[in-house]
CSV table of C-alpha atoms and ligand atoms in Angstrom, one decimal:
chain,number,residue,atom,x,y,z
A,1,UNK,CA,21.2,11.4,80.6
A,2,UNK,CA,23.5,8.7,82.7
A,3,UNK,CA,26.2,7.1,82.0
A,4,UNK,CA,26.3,3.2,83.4
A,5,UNK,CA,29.7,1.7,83.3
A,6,UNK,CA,29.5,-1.7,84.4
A,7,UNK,CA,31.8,-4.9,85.0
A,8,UNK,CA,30.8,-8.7,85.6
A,9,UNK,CA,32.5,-11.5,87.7
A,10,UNK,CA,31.7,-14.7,85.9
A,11,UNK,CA,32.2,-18.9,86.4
A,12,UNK,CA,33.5,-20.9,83.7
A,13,UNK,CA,31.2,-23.4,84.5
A,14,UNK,CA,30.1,-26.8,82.4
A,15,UNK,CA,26.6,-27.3,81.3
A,16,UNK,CA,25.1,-30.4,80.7
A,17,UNK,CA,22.3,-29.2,78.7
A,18,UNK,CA,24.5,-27.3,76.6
A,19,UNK,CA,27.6,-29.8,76.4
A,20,UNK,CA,30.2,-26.3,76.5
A,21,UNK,CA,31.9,-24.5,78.7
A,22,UNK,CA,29.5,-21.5,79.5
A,23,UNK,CA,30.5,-17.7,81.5
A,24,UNK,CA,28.2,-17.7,84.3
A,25,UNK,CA,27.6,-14.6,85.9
A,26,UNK,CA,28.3,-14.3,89.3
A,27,UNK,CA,28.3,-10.4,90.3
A,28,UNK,CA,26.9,-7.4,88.2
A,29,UNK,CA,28.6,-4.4,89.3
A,30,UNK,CA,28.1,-0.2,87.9
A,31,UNK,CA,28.4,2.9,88.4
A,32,UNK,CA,25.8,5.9,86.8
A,33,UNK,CA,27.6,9.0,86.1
A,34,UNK,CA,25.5,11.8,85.8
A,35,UNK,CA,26.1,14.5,82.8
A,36,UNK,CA,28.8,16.1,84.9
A,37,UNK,CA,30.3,13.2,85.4
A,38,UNK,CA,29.4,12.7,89.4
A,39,UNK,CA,28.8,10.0,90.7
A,40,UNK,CA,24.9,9.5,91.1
A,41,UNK,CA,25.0,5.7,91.9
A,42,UNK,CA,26.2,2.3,92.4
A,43,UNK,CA,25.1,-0.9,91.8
A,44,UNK,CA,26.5,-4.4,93.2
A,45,UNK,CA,24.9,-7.2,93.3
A,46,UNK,CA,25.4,-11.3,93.4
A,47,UNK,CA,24.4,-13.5,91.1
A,48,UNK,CA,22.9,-17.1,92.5
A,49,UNK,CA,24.4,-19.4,89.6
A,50,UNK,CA,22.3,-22.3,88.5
A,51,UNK,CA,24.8,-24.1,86.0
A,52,UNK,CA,27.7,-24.5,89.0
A,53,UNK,CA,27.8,-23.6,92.4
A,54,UNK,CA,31.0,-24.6,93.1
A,55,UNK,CA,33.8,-21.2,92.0
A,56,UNK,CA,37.1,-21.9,90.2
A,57,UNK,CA,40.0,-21.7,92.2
A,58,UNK,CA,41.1,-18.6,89.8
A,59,UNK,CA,38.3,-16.7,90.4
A,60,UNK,CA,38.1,-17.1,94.0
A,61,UNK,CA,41.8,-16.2,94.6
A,62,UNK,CA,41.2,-12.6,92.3
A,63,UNK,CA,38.1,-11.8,93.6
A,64,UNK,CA,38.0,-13.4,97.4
A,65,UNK,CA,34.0,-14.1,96.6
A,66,UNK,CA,33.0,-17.3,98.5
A,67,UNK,CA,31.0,-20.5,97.5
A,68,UNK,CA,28.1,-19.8,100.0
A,69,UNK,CA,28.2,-15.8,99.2
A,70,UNK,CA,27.4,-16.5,95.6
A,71,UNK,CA,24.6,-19.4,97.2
A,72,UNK,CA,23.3,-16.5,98.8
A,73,UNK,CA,22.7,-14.2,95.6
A,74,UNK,CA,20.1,-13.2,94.0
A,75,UNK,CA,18.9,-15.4,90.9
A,76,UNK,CA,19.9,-13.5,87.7
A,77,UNK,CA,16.6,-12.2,86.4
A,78,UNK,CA,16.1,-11.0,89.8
A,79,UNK,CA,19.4,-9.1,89.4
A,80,UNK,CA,18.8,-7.8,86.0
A,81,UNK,CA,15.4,-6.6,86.8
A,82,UNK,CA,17.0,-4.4,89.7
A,83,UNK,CA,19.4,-3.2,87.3
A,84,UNK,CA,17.3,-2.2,84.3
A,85,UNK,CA,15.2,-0.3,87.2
A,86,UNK,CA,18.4,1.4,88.7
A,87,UNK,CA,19.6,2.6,85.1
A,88,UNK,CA,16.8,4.1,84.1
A,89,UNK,CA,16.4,5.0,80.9
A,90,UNK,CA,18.2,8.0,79.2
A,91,UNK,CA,21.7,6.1,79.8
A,92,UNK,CA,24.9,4.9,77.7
A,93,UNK,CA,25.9,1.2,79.0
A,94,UNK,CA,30.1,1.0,78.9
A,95,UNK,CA,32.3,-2.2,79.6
A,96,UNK,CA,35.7,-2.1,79.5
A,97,UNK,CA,36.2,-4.1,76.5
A,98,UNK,CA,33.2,-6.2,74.9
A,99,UNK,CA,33.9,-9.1,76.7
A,100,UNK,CA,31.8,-8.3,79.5
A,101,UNK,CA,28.5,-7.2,77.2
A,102,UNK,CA,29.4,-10.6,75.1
A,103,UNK,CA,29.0,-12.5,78.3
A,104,UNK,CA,25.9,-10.7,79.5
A,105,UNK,CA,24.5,-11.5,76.2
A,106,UNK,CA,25.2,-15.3,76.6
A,107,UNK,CA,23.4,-15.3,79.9
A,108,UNK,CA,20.3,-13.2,78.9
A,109,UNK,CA,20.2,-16.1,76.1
A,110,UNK,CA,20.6,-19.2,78.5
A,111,UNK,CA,18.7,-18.2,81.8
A,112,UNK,CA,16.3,-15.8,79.9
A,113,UNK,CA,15.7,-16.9,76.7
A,114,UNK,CA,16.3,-13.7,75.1
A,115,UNK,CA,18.6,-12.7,72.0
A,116,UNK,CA,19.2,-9.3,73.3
A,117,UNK,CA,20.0,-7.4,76.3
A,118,UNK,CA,16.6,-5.6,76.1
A,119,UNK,CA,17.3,-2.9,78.7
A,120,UNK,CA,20.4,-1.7,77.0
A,121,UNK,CA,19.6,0.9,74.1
A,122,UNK,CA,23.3,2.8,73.4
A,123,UNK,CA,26.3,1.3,74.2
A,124,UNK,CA,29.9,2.2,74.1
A,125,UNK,CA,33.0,0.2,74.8
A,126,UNK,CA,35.2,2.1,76.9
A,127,UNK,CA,38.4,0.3,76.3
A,128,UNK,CA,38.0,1.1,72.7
A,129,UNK,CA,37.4,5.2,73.0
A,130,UNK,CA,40.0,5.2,75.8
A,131,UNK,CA,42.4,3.8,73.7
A,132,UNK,CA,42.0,6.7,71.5
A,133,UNK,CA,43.6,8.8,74.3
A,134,UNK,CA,46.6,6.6,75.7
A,135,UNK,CA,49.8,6.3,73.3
A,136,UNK,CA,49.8,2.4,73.9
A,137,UNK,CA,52.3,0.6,71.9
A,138,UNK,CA,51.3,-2.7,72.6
A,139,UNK,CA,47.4,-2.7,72.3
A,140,UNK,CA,47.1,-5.8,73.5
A,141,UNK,CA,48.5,-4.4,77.1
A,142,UNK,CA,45.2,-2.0,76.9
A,143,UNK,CA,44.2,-3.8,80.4
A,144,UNK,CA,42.4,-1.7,82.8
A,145,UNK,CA,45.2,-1.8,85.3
A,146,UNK,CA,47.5,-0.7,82.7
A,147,UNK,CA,45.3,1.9,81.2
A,148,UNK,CA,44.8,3.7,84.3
A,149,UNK,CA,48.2,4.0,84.7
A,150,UNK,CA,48.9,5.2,81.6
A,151,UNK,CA,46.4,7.8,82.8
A,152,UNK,CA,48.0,8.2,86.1
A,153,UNK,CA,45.1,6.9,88.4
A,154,UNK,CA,46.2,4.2,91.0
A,155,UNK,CA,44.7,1.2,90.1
A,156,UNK,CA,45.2,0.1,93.9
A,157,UNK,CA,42.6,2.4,95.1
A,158,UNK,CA,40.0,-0.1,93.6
A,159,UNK,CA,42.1,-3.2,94.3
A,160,UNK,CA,39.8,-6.2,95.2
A,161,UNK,CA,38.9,-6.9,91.6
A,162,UNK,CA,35.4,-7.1,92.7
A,163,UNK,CA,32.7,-5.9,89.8
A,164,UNK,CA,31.8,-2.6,91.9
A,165,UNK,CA,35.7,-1.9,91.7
A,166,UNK,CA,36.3,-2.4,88.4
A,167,UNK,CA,33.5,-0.4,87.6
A,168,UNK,CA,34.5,2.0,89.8
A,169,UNK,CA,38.5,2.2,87.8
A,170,UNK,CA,36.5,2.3,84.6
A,171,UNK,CA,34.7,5.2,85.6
A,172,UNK,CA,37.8,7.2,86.4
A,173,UNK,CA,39.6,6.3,83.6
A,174,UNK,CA,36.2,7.6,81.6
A,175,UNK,CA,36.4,10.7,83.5
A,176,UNK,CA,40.0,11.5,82.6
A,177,UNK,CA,39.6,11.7,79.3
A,178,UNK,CA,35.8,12.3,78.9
A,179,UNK,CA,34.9,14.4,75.3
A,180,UNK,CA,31.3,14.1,74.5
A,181,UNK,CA,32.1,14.4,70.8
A,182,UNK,CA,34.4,11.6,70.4
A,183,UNK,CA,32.1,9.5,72.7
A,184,UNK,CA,29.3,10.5,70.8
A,185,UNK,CA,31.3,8.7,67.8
A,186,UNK,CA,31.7,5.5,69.4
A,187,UNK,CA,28.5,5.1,70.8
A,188,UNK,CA,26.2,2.3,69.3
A,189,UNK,CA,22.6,2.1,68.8
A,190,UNK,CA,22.0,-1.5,70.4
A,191,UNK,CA,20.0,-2.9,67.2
A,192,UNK,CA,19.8,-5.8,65.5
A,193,UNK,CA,23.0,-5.6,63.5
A,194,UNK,CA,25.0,-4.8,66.9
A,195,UNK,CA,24.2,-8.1,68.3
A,196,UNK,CA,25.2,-9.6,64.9
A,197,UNK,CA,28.2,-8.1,65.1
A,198,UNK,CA,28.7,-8.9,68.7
A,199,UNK,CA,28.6,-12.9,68.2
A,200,UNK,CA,30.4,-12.4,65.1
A,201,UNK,CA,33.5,-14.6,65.3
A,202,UNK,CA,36.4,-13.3,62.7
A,203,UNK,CA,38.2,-16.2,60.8
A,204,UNK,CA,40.8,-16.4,58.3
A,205,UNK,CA,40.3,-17.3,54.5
A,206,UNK,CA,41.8,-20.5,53.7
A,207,UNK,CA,40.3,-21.6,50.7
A,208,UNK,CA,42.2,-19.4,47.1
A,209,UNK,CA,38.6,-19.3,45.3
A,210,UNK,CA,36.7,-18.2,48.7
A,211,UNK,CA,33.7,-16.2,47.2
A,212,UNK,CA,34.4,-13.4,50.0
A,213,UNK,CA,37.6,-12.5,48.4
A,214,UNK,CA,38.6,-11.0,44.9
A,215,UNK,CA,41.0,-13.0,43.0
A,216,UNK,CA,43.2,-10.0,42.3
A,217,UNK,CA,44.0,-10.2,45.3
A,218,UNK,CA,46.8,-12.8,44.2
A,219,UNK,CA,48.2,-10.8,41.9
A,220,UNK,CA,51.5,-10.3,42.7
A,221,UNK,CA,54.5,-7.3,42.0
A,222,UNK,CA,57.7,-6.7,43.1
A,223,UNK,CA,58.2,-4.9,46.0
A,224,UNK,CA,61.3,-3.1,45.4
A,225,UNK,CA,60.7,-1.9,41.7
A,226,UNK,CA,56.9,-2.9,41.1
A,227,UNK,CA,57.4,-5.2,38.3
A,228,UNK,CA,55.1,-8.1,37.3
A,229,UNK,CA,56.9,-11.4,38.4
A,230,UNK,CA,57.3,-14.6,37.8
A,231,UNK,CA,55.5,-17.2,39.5
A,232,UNK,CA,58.3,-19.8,41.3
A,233,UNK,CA,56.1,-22.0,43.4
A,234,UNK,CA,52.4,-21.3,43.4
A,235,UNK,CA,50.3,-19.9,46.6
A,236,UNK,CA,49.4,-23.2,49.0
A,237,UNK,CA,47.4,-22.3,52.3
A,238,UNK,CA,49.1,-23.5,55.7
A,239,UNK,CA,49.7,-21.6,59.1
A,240,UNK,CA,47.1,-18.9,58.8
A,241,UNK,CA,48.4,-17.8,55.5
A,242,UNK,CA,48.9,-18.5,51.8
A,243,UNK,CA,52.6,-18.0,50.9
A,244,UNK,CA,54.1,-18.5,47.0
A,245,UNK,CA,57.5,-17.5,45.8
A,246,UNK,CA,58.1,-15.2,43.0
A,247,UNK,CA,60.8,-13.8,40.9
A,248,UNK,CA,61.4,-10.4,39.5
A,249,UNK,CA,63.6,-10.5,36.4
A,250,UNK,CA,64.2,-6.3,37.3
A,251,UNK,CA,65.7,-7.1,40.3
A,252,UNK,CA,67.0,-10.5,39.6
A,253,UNK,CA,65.9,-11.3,43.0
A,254,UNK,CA,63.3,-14.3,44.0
A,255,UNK,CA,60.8,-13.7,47.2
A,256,UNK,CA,58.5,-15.3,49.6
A,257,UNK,CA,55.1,-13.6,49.9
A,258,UNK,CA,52.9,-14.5,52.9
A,259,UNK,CA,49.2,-13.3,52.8
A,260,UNK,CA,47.0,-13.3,55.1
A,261,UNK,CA,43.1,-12.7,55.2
A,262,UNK,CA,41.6,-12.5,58.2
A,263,UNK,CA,37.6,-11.9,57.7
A,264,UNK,CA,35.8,-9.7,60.4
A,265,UNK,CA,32.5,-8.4,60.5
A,266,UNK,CA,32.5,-6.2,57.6
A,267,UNK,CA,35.8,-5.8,56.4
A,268,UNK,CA,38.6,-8.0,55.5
A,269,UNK,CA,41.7,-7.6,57.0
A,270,UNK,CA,44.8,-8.4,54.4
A,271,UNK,CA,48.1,-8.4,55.8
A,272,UNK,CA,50.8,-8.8,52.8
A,273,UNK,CA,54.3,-9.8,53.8
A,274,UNK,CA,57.7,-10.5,51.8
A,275,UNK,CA,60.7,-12.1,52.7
A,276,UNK,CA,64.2,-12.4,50.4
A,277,UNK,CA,65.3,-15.7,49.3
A,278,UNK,CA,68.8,-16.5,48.3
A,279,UNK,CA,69.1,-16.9,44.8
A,280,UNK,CA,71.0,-20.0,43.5
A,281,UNK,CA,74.5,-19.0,43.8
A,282,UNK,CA,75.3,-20.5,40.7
A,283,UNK,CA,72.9,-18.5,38.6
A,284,UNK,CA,73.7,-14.9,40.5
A,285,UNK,CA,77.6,-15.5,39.3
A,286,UNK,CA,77.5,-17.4,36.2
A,287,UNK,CA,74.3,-15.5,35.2
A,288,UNK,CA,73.4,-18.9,33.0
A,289,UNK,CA,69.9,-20.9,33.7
A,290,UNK,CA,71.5,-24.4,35.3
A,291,UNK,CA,68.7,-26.2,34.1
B,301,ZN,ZN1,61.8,-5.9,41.1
């Protein structure tokens, strides 16, 4: 058994045929881990790009790769044929985040007309399980750079931000905090329901009578004392979220509630918040309805 943990380079590069934006591979790069975690292989590899030939400015300054070195590559099925034969088969395919498989998976479906990455039977997404071993406070910093850090590996041992290199800091960051359990755990069976998954696109619920969601889900207590409240101004969708005002009689104390339902693959994600509002001061004093 091998572990393969690979990174792209890609082009953001307009198709005609397609009218959109697509992520064009331009360099496959990985490295195969044996079960002891040594290294038993790289892989690197330029991909000849069909859709543009001409790089991004971006990508050229991070990655120093030239116009006429990615002329000179290899076309992609070429490429993936070399890699499916230098995997082998006993292996778990990692990416550091599932950008890089999401991409791979657009390209297998452009240049090869295929709705999976057929070589690639388990998979695992390293970003996620390493995150299980780094106190990050802000997930969203859960870059590579950062995460090696956090694991004290010097990032600027791989600095060229070339694919073999960024392989090559995932793989030590995998070796830090390797557990064969845990990354048994987060390690996918590459079926059907995977790619679904994959291409799945979350989006938030903006319509009250939605069939995805239950309607108690508008039901709405106070949050100091739990009380049933009255309704002030009813829930209206705008800004990601549906907000209403409310009043608990217990309390004597009106509130905003902002809810938010964000639908992902198979869950939904419900994010309740309240804010105070200043009751009239008139009422709070006087204690009499100014109707
Ligand atoms: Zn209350």
């Amino acid at each position: 058994m091998h572990y393969i943990i690979m990174d792209l380079e890609w082009n953001n590069a307009y198709s005609r045929t397609s009218q959109k934006f697509i992520n064009e591979i331009i360099e496959i790069g990985a490295v195969k881990l044996d079960e002891k975690l040594n290294v038993a292989g790289t892989f690197s590899q330029l991909v000849k790009p069909v859709i543009s030939n001409k790089l991004r400015a971006r990508i050229k300054d991070l990655t120093h790769i030239t116009n006429d070195e990615i002329r000179a590559g290899k076309p992609f099925a070429d490429v993936i044929e070399e890699l499916k034969n230098w995997a082998g088969n006993d292996c778990i395919f990692m990416t550091w985040g599932d950008t890089d498989i999401r991409t791979m998976l657009t390209n297998f479906k452009i240049f090869l007309n295929k709705n999976s990455i057929d070589f690639i039977e388990k998979y695992a997404d390293l970003q996620k399980y390493c995150q299980r071993f780094i106190d990050m406070k802000d997930l969203s910093q859960a870059g590579l750079s950062y995460a090696a850090e956090c694991l004290n590996i010097d990032p600027e041992q791989f600095p060229h931000h070339r694919a073999l290199d960024d392989s090559r800091l995932s793989a030590e960051c995998f070796k830090k905090v390797f557990n064969s359990d845990i990354l048994f755990e987060d390690t996918v069976l590459c079926d059907g329901d995977f790619y679904s998954r994959l291409v799945f696109k979350p989006f938030y619920i903006t319509d009250k009578n939605d069939p995805l969601i239950d309607k108690g889900i508008f039901n709405c207590y106070c949050d100091m004392c739990g009380a049933k409240v009255t309704v002030m101004k009813d829930w209206k969708y705008g800004n990601q979220s549906f907000r209403g005002d409310f009043y608990c009689e217990n309390c004597n104390r009106e509130f905003r509630v902002a809810l938010r339902i964000k639908k992902n693959y198979d869950y939904l994600d419900v994010k309740r918040r309240y804010f105070e509002k200043i009751r009239a001061k008139a009422l709070t004093q006087s204690g009499q309805q100014d109707e």
